[in-house]
Structures are given as C-alpha cells and as structure tokens.
PDB file of C-alpha atoms in Angstrom:
ATOM      1  CA  MET A   1       0.000   0.000   0.000  1.00 53.00           C
ATOM      2  CA  PRO A   2       1.747   3.231  -1.122  1.00 88.00           C
ATOM      3  CA  VAL A   3       0.003   5.450   1.471  1.00 94.00           C
ATOM      4  CA  VAL A   4       2.271   5.258   4.527  1.00 95.00           C
ATOM      5  CA  GLN A   5       0.589   7.869   6.735  1.00 97.00           C
ATOM      6  CA  GLU A   6      -2.336  10.226   6.334  1.00 97.00           C
ATOM      7  CA  GLU A   7      -4.091  12.801   8.485  1.00 98.00           C
ATOM      8  CA  LEU A   8      -7.293  14.504   7.376  1.00 97.00           C
ATOM      9  CA  GLY A   9      -9.103  17.341   9.088  1.00 96.00           C
ATOM     10  CA  GLN A  10     -12.026  19.605   8.275  1.00 93.00           C
ATOM     11  CA  ARG A  11      -9.811  22.355   6.859  1.00 95.00           C
ATOM     12  CA  GLY A  12      -6.664  20.521   5.810  1.00 96.00           C
ATOM     13  CA  GLY A  13      -4.814  17.271   5.473  1.00 98.00           C
ATOM     14  CA  TRP A  14      -1.564  15.620   4.462  1.00 98.00           C
ATOM     15  CA  LEU A  15      -0.503  12.333   2.978  1.00 98.00           C
ATOM     16  CA  LEU A  16       2.832  10.475   2.841  1.00 98.00           C
ATOM     17  CA  TRP A  17       3.347   8.195  -0.154  1.00 97.00           C
ATOM     18  CA  GLU A  18       5.896   5.417  -0.569  1.00 97.00           C
ATOM     19  CA  ILE A  19       7.314   5.412  -4.090  1.00 97.00           C
ATOM     20  CA  THR A  20       7.015   1.825  -5.324  1.00 96.00           C
ATOM     21  CA  GLU A  21       5.449   2.269  -8.763  1.00 96.00           C
ATOM     22  CA  SER A  22       7.204   2.387 -12.098  1.00 96.00           C
ATOM     23  CA  GLU A  23       7.656   5.684 -13.884  1.00 97.00           C
ATOM     24  CA  ALA A  24       5.079   4.672 -16.483  1.00 97.00           C
ATOM     25  CA  THR A  25       2.467   3.879 -13.813  1.00 97.00           C
ATOM     26  CA  LEU A  26       3.119   7.100 -11.908  1.00 97.00           C
ATOM     27  CA  LYS A  27       2.920   9.125 -15.108  1.00 97.00           C
ATOM     28  CA  GLN A  28      -0.547   7.807 -15.747  1.00 97.00           C
ATOM     29  CA  GLU A  29      -1.795   8.076 -12.161  1.00 97.00           C
ATOM     30  CA  ALA A  30      -0.366  11.574 -11.544  1.00 97.00           C
ATOM     31  CA  ALA A  31      -1.681  13.054 -14.793  1.00 97.00           C
ATOM     32  CA  ALA A  32      -4.679  14.748 -13.162  1.00 96.00           C
ATOM     33  CA  CYS A  33      -2.341  17.058 -11.218  1.00 96.00           C
ATOM     34  CA  VAL A  34       0.294  17.744 -13.876  1.00 97.00           C
ATOM     35  CA  GLY A  35      -0.113  21.121 -15.492  1.00 93.00           C
ATOM     36  CA  ASN A  36       3.267  21.326 -17.213  1.00 92.00           C
ATOM     37  CA  TRP A  37       4.871  18.153 -18.543  1.00 96.00           C
ATOM     38  CA  ALA A  38       7.821  20.165 -19.856  1.00 94.00           C
ATOM     39  CA  GLU A  39       9.070  20.594 -16.268  1.00 93.00           C
ATOM     40  CA  TRP A  40       9.112  16.828 -15.775  1.00 96.00           C
ATOM     41  CA  GLU A  41      10.732  16.196 -19.144  1.00 96.00           C
ATOM     42  CA  GLU A  42      13.670  18.406 -18.169  1.00 96.00           C
ATOM     43  CA  ILE A  43      14.542  16.075 -15.258  1.00 96.00           C
ATOM     44  CA  THR A  44      17.264  13.674 -16.376  1.00 96.00           C
ATOM     45  CA  HIS A  45      17.764  11.550 -13.240  1.00 96.00           C
ATOM     46  CA  ALA A  46      15.392   8.552 -13.268  1.00 96.00           C
ATOM     47  CA  GLU A  47      14.701   8.516  -9.519  1.00 97.00           C
ATOM     48  CA  ARG A  48      14.006  12.254  -9.453  1.00 97.00           C
ATOM     49  CA  ARG A  49      11.577  11.823 -12.340  1.00 97.00           C
ATOM     50  CA  ARG A  50       9.690   9.190 -10.325  1.00 97.00           C
ATOM     51  CA  ALA A  51       9.766  11.339  -7.186  1.00 98.00           C
ATOM     52  CA  TRP A  52       8.380  14.367  -9.064  1.00 97.00           C
ATOM     53  CA  LEU A  53       5.524  12.237 -10.344  1.00 98.00           C
ATOM     54  CA  ALA A  54       4.949  10.574  -6.965  1.00 98.00           C
ATOM     55  CA  ALA A  55       4.486  13.928  -5.220  1.00 97.00           C
ATOM     56  CA  ARG A  56       1.768  14.782  -7.707  1.00 97.00           C
ATOM     57  CA  ARG A  57       0.274  11.321  -7.364  1.00 97.00           C
ATOM     58  CA  ALA A  58       0.090  11.971  -3.620  1.00 97.00           C
ATOM     59  CA  ALA A  59      -1.675  15.268  -4.359  1.00 97.00           C
ATOM     60  CA  VAL A  60      -4.244  13.465  -6.531  1.00 97.00           C
ATOM     61  CA  VAL A  61      -5.063  10.970  -3.784  1.00 97.00           C
ATOM     62  CA  LEU A  62      -5.082  13.598  -1.035  1.00 97.00           C
ATOM     63  CA  ALA A  63      -7.435  15.842  -2.992  1.00 96.00           C
ATOM     64  CA  GLU A  64      -9.814  12.934  -3.537  1.00 96.00           C
ATOM     65  CA  HIS A  65      -9.717  12.052   0.159  1.00 96.00           C
ATOM     66  CA  MET A  66     -10.446  15.699   1.042  1.00 95.00           C
ATOM     67  CA  GLY A  67     -13.409  15.777  -1.339  1.00 95.00           C
ATOM     68  CA  VAL A  68     -11.666  18.143  -3.768  1.00 94.00           C
ATOM     69  CA  THR A  69     -11.572  17.394  -7.487  1.00 94.00           C
ATOM     70  CA  PRO A  70      -7.911  16.944  -8.574  1.00 94.00           C
ATOM     71  CA  ALA A  71      -6.832  19.505 -11.155  1.00 94.00           C
ATOM     72  CA  PRO A  72      -3.588  20.423 -12.937  1.00 96.00           C
ATOM     73  CA  LEU A  73      -1.154  22.300 -10.724  1.00 95.00           C
ATOM     74  CA  TYR A  74       0.561  25.408 -11.985  1.00 92.00           C
ATOM     75  CA  LYS A  75       3.444  27.434 -10.530  1.00 89.00           C
ATOM     76  CA  ASP A  76       3.018  31.060  -9.573  1.00 88.00           C
ATOM     77  CA  GLY A  77       5.631  33.749 -10.166  1.00 84.00           C
ATOM     78  CA  PHE A  78       7.667  32.521  -7.202  1.00 83.00           C
ATOM     79  CA  GLY A  79       7.666  28.861  -8.247  1.00 85.00           C
ATOM     80  CA  LYS A  80       5.070  27.786  -5.666  1.00 89.00           C
ATOM     81  CA  PRO A  81       2.594  25.101  -6.869  1.00 93.00           C
ATOM     82  CA  ARG A  82      -1.037  26.135  -6.842  1.00 92.00           C
ATOM     83  CA  TRP A  83      -4.442  24.640  -7.537  1.00 90.00           C
ATOM     84  CA  PRO A  84      -6.910  26.312  -9.867  1.00 87.00           C
ATOM     85  CA  HIS A  85      -9.225  26.047  -6.793  1.00 79.00           C
ATOM     86  CA  ASP A  86      -8.588  29.394  -5.114  1.00 79.00           C
ATOM     87  CA  ASP A  87      -9.888  28.156  -1.757  1.00 93.00           C
ATOM     88  CA  TRP A  88      -7.276  25.407  -1.401  1.00 95.00           C
ATOM     89  CA  SER A  89      -3.497  25.682  -1.143  1.00 95.00           C
ATOM     90  CA  VAL A  90      -1.081  22.817  -1.754  1.00 96.00           C
ATOM     91  CA  SER A  91       2.546  22.001  -0.989  1.00 97.00           C
ATOM     92  CA  LEU A  92       4.647  19.063  -2.193  1.00 98.00           C
ATOM     93  CA  THR A  93       7.873  17.389  -1.102  1.00 98.00           C
ATOM     94  CA  HIS A  94       9.902  14.244  -1.716  1.00 98.00           C
ATOM     95  CA  ALA A  95      13.057  12.608  -0.382  1.00 98.00           C
ATOM     96  CA  GLY A  96      14.454   9.118  -0.811  1.00 97.00           C
ATOM     97  CA  THR A  97      11.623   6.669  -1.473  1.00 96.00           C
ATOM     98  CA  TYR A  98       8.879   8.949  -0.124  1.00 98.00           C
ATOM     99  CA  ALA A  99       6.744  11.794  -1.426  1.00 98.00           C
ATOM    100  CA  ALA A 100       4.165  13.875   0.424  1.00 98.00           C
ATOM    101  CA  ALA A 101       1.445  16.447  -0.188  1.00 98.00           C
ATOM    102  CA  LEU A 102      -0.295  18.932   2.112  1.00 98.00           C
ATOM    103  CA  MET A 103      -3.523  20.883   1.582  1.00 97.00           C
ATOM    104  CA  HIS A 104      -5.099  23.711   3.587  1.00 97.00           C
ATOM    105  CA  TYR A 105      -8.393  25.513   3.166  1.00 96.00           C
ATOM    106  CA  ARG A 106      -8.022  29.275   2.854  1.00 95.00           C
ATOM    107  CA  GLN A 107      -4.532  29.396   4.338  1.00 95.00           C
ATOM    108  CA  PRO A 108      -1.084  28.695   2.873  1.00 94.00           C
ATOM    109  CA  SER A 109       0.582  25.290   3.007  1.00 97.00           C
ATOM    110  CA  GLY A 110       4.186  24.278   3.621  1.00 97.00           C
ATOM    111  CA  ILE A 111       5.518  20.721   3.951  1.00 98.00           C
ATOM    112  CA  ASP A 112       9.008  19.243   3.780  1.00 98.00           C
ATOM    113  CA  LEU A 113      10.656  15.844   4.202  1.00 98.00           C
ATOM    114  CA  GLU A 114      14.334  15.484   5.113  1.00 98.00           C
ATOM    115  CA  LEU A 115      16.781  12.702   5.897  1.00 98.00           C
ATOM    116  CA  ILE A 116      18.805  12.817   9.122  1.00 98.00           C
ATOM    117  CA  ARG A 117      22.415  13.249   7.957  1.00 97.00           C
ATOM    118  CA  PRO A 118      25.734  14.389   9.478  1.00 96.00           C
ATOM    119  CA  LYS A 119      26.318  16.968   6.705  1.00 94.00           C
ATOM    120  CA  LEU A 120      23.752  19.233   8.409  1.00 95.00           C
ATOM    121  CA  VAL A 121      26.217  19.871  11.271  1.00 96.00           C
ATOM    122  CA  PRO A 122      28.719  22.034   9.338  1.00 96.00           C
ATOM    123  CA  LEU A 123      25.862  23.733   7.489  1.00 95.00           C
ATOM    124  CA  ALA A 124      24.068  24.791  10.686  1.00 97.00           C
ATOM    125  CA  PRO A 125      25.555  28.340  10.925  1.00 96.00           C
ATOM    126  CA  LYS A 126      24.117  29.105   7.483  1.00 95.00           C
ATOM    127  CA  TYR A 127      20.498  28.356   8.365  1.00 96.00           C
ATOM    128  CA  LEU A 128      20.213  28.637  12.165  1.00 98.00           C
ATOM    129  CA  SER A 129      20.306  31.661  14.426  1.00 97.00           C
ATOM    130  CA  ALA A 130      22.747  31.662  17.350  1.00 97.00           C
ATOM    131  CA  GLU A 131      19.895  30.705  19.685  1.00 97.00           C
ATOM    132  CA  GLU A 132      18.823  27.822  17.445  1.00 98.00           C
ATOM    133  CA  GLN A 133      22.411  26.585  17.087  1.00 97.00           C
ATOM    134  CA  GLN A 134      22.784  26.529  20.862  1.00 97.00           C
ATOM    135  CA  ASP A 135      19.597  24.487  21.178  1.00 98.00           C
ATOM    136  CA  ALA A 136      20.547  22.037  18.409  1.00 97.00           C
ATOM    137  CA  CYS A 137      23.996  21.450  19.928  1.00 96.00           C
ATOM    138  CA  ASP A 138      25.263  19.737  16.730  1.00 96.00           C
ATOM    139  CA  ASP A 139      22.694  16.958  17.104  1.00 97.00           C
ATOM    140  CA  PRO A 140      21.922  15.714  13.555  1.00 97.00           C
ATOM    141  CA  THR A 141      18.395  14.733  14.586  1.00 98.00           C
ATOM    142  CA  ARG A 142      17.470  18.184  15.904  1.00 98.00           C
ATOM    143  CA  LEU A 143      19.272  19.834  12.997  1.00 98.00           C
ATOM    144  CA  CYS A 144      17.179  17.751  10.596  1.00 98.00           C
ATOM    145  CA  VAL A 145      13.946  19.003  12.157  1.00 98.00           C
ATOM    146  CA  TYR A 146      15.195  22.587  12.109  1.00 98.00           C
ATOM    147  CA  TRP A 147      16.199  22.338   8.456  1.00 98.00           C
ATOM    148  CA  SER A 148      12.972  20.626   7.407  1.00 98.00           C
ATOM    149  CA  ALA A 149      10.840  23.069   9.379  1.00 98.00           C
ATOM    150  CA  LYS A 150      12.528  26.072   7.802  1.00 97.00           C
ATOM    151  CA  GLU A 151      12.097  24.560   4.352  1.00 97.00           C
ATOM    152  CA  ALA A 152       8.387  24.090   5.104  1.00 98.00           C
ATOM    153  CA  LEU A 153       8.111  27.689   6.334  1.00 96.00           C
ATOM    154  CA  TYR A 154       9.895  28.950   3.224  1.00 95.00           C
ATOM    155  CA  LYS A 155       7.420  27.095   1.014  1.00 95.00           C
ATOM    156  CA  LEU A 156       4.491  28.356   3.077  1.00 95.00           C
ATOM    157  CA  HIS A 157       5.656  31.953   2.809  1.00 91.00           C
ATOM    158  CA  GLY A 158       5.818  31.518  -0.952  1.00 84.00           C
ATOM    159  CA  ARG A 159       8.264  34.339  -1.627  1.00 75.00           C
ATOM    160  CA  ARG A 160      11.962  34.519  -2.417  1.00 75.00           C
ATOM    161  CA  ARG A 161      14.795  36.403  -0.715  1.00 80.00           C
ATOM    162  CA  LEU A 162      14.137  35.061   2.761  1.00 89.00           C
ATOM    163  CA  SER A 163      17.128  34.310   4.958  1.00 94.00           C
ATOM    164  CA  PHE A 164      16.784  30.939   6.675  1.00 96.00           C
ATOM    165  CA  ARG A 165      18.957  32.247   9.504  1.00 96.00           C
ATOM    166  CA  THR A 166      17.367  35.636  10.181  1.00 96.00           C
ATOM    167  CA  ASP A 167      13.870  35.602   8.640  1.00 96.00           C
ATOM    168  CA  LEU A 168      12.659  32.149   9.737  1.00 97.00           C
ATOM    169  CA  HIS A 169      12.513  31.072  13.373  1.00 98.00           C
ATOM    170  CA  ILE A 170      11.733  27.675  14.906  1.00 98.00           C
ATOM    171  CA  THR A 171      11.057  26.810  18.547  1.00 98.00           C
ATOM    172  CA  LEU A 172      11.393  23.063  19.174  1.00 98.00           C
ATOM    173  CA  PRO A 173      10.352  21.155  22.315  1.00 97.00           C
ATOM    174  CA  GLY A 174      13.093  19.851  24.569  1.00 96.00           C
ATOM    175  CA  ASP A 175      12.635  16.231  23.474  1.00 97.00           C
ATOM    176  CA  LEU A 176      11.729  14.905  20.036  1.00 97.00           C
ATOM    177  CA  HIS A 177       9.521  11.848  19.709  1.00 97.00           C
ATOM    178  CA  GLU A 178       7.811  10.041  16.840  1.00 98.00           C
ATOM    179  CA  ARG A 179       5.403  12.936  16.481  1.00 98.00           C
ATOM    180  CA  GLY A 180       4.865  16.325  18.018  1.00 98.00           C
ATOM    181  CA  ASP A 181       4.070  20.011  17.628  1.00 98.00           C
ATOM    182  CA  PHE A 182       6.238  23.127  17.717  1.00 98.00           C
ATOM    183  CA  ARG A 183       6.120  26.826  16.841  1.00 98.00           C
ATOM    184  CA  GLY A 184       7.335  28.451  13.671  1.00 98.00           C
ATOM    185  CA  ALA A 185       7.537  32.102  12.655  1.00 97.00           C
ATOM    186  CA  TYR A 186       8.549  34.021   9.559  1.00 94.00           C
ATOM    187  CA  ARG A 187       9.283  37.665   8.989  1.00 91.00           C
ATOM    188  CA  HIS A 188       6.620  39.398   6.889  1.00 83.00           C
ATOM    189  CA  GLU A 189       7.824  42.880   6.014  1.00 80.00           C
ATOM    190  CA  THR A 190       8.286  44.524   9.442  1.00 84.00           C
ATOM    191  CA  GLN A 191       6.292  41.993  11.486  1.00 92.00           C
ATOM    192  CA  TRP A 192       6.577  38.343  12.489  1.00 94.00           C
ATOM    193  CA  GLU A 193       3.864  35.826  11.637  1.00 93.00           C
ATOM    194  CA  ASP A 194       3.607  32.980  14.165  1.00 96.00           C
ATOM    195  CA  LEU A 195       1.969  29.611  13.539  1.00 95.00           C
ATOM    196  CA  GLU A 196       1.641  26.090  14.869  1.00 98.00           C
ATOM    197  CA  MET A 197       3.620  23.376  13.116  1.00 98.00           C
ATOM    198  CA  SER A 198       3.925  19.606  13.459  1.00 98.00           C
ATOM    199  CA  TYR A 199       6.520  16.926  12.827  1.00 98.00           C
ATOM    200  CA  ARG A 200       6.391  13.196  12.205  1.00 98.00           C
ATOM    201  CA  ARG A 201       9.342  10.837  12.263  1.00 98.00           C
ATOM    202  CA  ILE A 202       9.381   8.155   9.569  1.00 97.00           C
ATOM    203  CA  GLY A 203      12.424   5.951  10.083  1.00 97.00           C
ATOM    204  CA  ASN A 204      15.450   8.193   9.479  1.00 97.00           C
ATOM    205  CA  TYR A 205      13.327  10.968   7.993  1.00 98.00           C
ATOM    206  CA  PHE A 206      11.397  13.874   9.477  1.00 98.00           C
ATOM    207  CA  LEU A 207       8.275  15.289   7.883  1.00 98.00           C
ATOM    208  CA  THR A 208       7.343  18.829   8.986  1.00 98.00           C
ATOM    209  CA  PHE A 209       4.336  20.963   8.024  1.00 98.00           C
ATOM    210  CA  ASN A 210       2.037  23.694   9.267  1.00 98.00           C
ATOM    211  CA  ALA A 211      -0.561  21.972  11.398  1.00 97.00           C
ATOM    212  CA  VAL A 212      -3.910  20.897   9.973  1.00 96.00           C
ATOM    213  CA  GLU A 213      -7.295  21.308  11.621  1.00 91.00           C
TER     214      GLU A 213
END
C-alpha cells in the first residue's frame, strides 16, 4: 500500500506516499495534477523523475480524500505550486523513497521531508540563528527538524529572498519523539507571523508541516 501515513481534518490534510510504482504507472496516475509536462521532461535523473511524479500522485489521492476534485497544478511567479481552486493551497515534497502532499483551506501550506544526515552539522551556521544553534547542539536529529521546518516555512511563505537564519525562526520542544508540535515564525515585512507546526518521524526521515485542523 503506497500510502504510509495520512491525516485529514475539516480544513486541511496531508498524505505520505511510498514510491514503489514504475515511472510509467506514476505518469498515468499523476496526470490529473500535472499542469506542465515540460518541467518533468527536463529532469534527467530517473529517480528524481519518479519522485516528481509521486508527489503529484500523492496530491491526486489527497485531494480525492479531502473531497476536492484533482486539477492540474501550476506554478506562480515565485515557483510555488497552486491549484486552480482558489480556496485550497497545496505544498509538495519528496526525499528518498517517499513523497508527500499537504492541503489547507483558505490558508497557505508548507511541507518538507528530510533525511537525518551528518552533513547538516557544518551547514548549521548558514540556516540557524545563534539561539537555534545553541539548542541544536550539533545533534543531527534536531538539525534535521530545524532544516525541514525552515524549508516548510519557506514554502508556506511563498516568496523569495528570505534568509533561513534571520527571517525564519523555529522553537522546538526539549525532546523529540515520533510525532509532536512546535512553533514556527517568519518575517513578513516589518512583522513576524507565528503559527503552529507539526513533525512526524518516519524511520530516518522527518516530515514537517504547518498543522492541519
């Protein structure tokens, strides 16, 4: 069964998909959410081609489960995927053998999936504030959640020229478990926008997203 985890609410939901299908099968099953095949055709790496399709396949299934008719996605001027349905936002992600989709009703969406890896330790000063670095304490697991959460916030914000270190802020709980909630904030012009976020651990991966209701 490709659906690994799923959470549906009244005003949002997310779905994690395990990529087991062939490229040909995914191409057929993801077609309802593909608005620009040229983007896919430019991908040369076979696994990335499957992952791109799988994220859109996840969006098809999630939309159906939320009672929304799947439709071709298009990218806005900032590269953020959007539905033709103005009331619903969508965000996509993929890593390794997984892909995921998130939908929210009348609010933006941001979701990201990341693998726990040691290379995040030397990169930490580039994407964490001094306070966040002190909290992470070079722990690859905490650094993975920080990185994933900031990626999700960046997607949610939907604009470019945001500094991960100074314009995105994450407050994690003291201990990380298989699932949990935390706070995220992003700088919007001269003010900070605060919101509730969630994480799920899937093996050596962390999935983060703005919480669904």
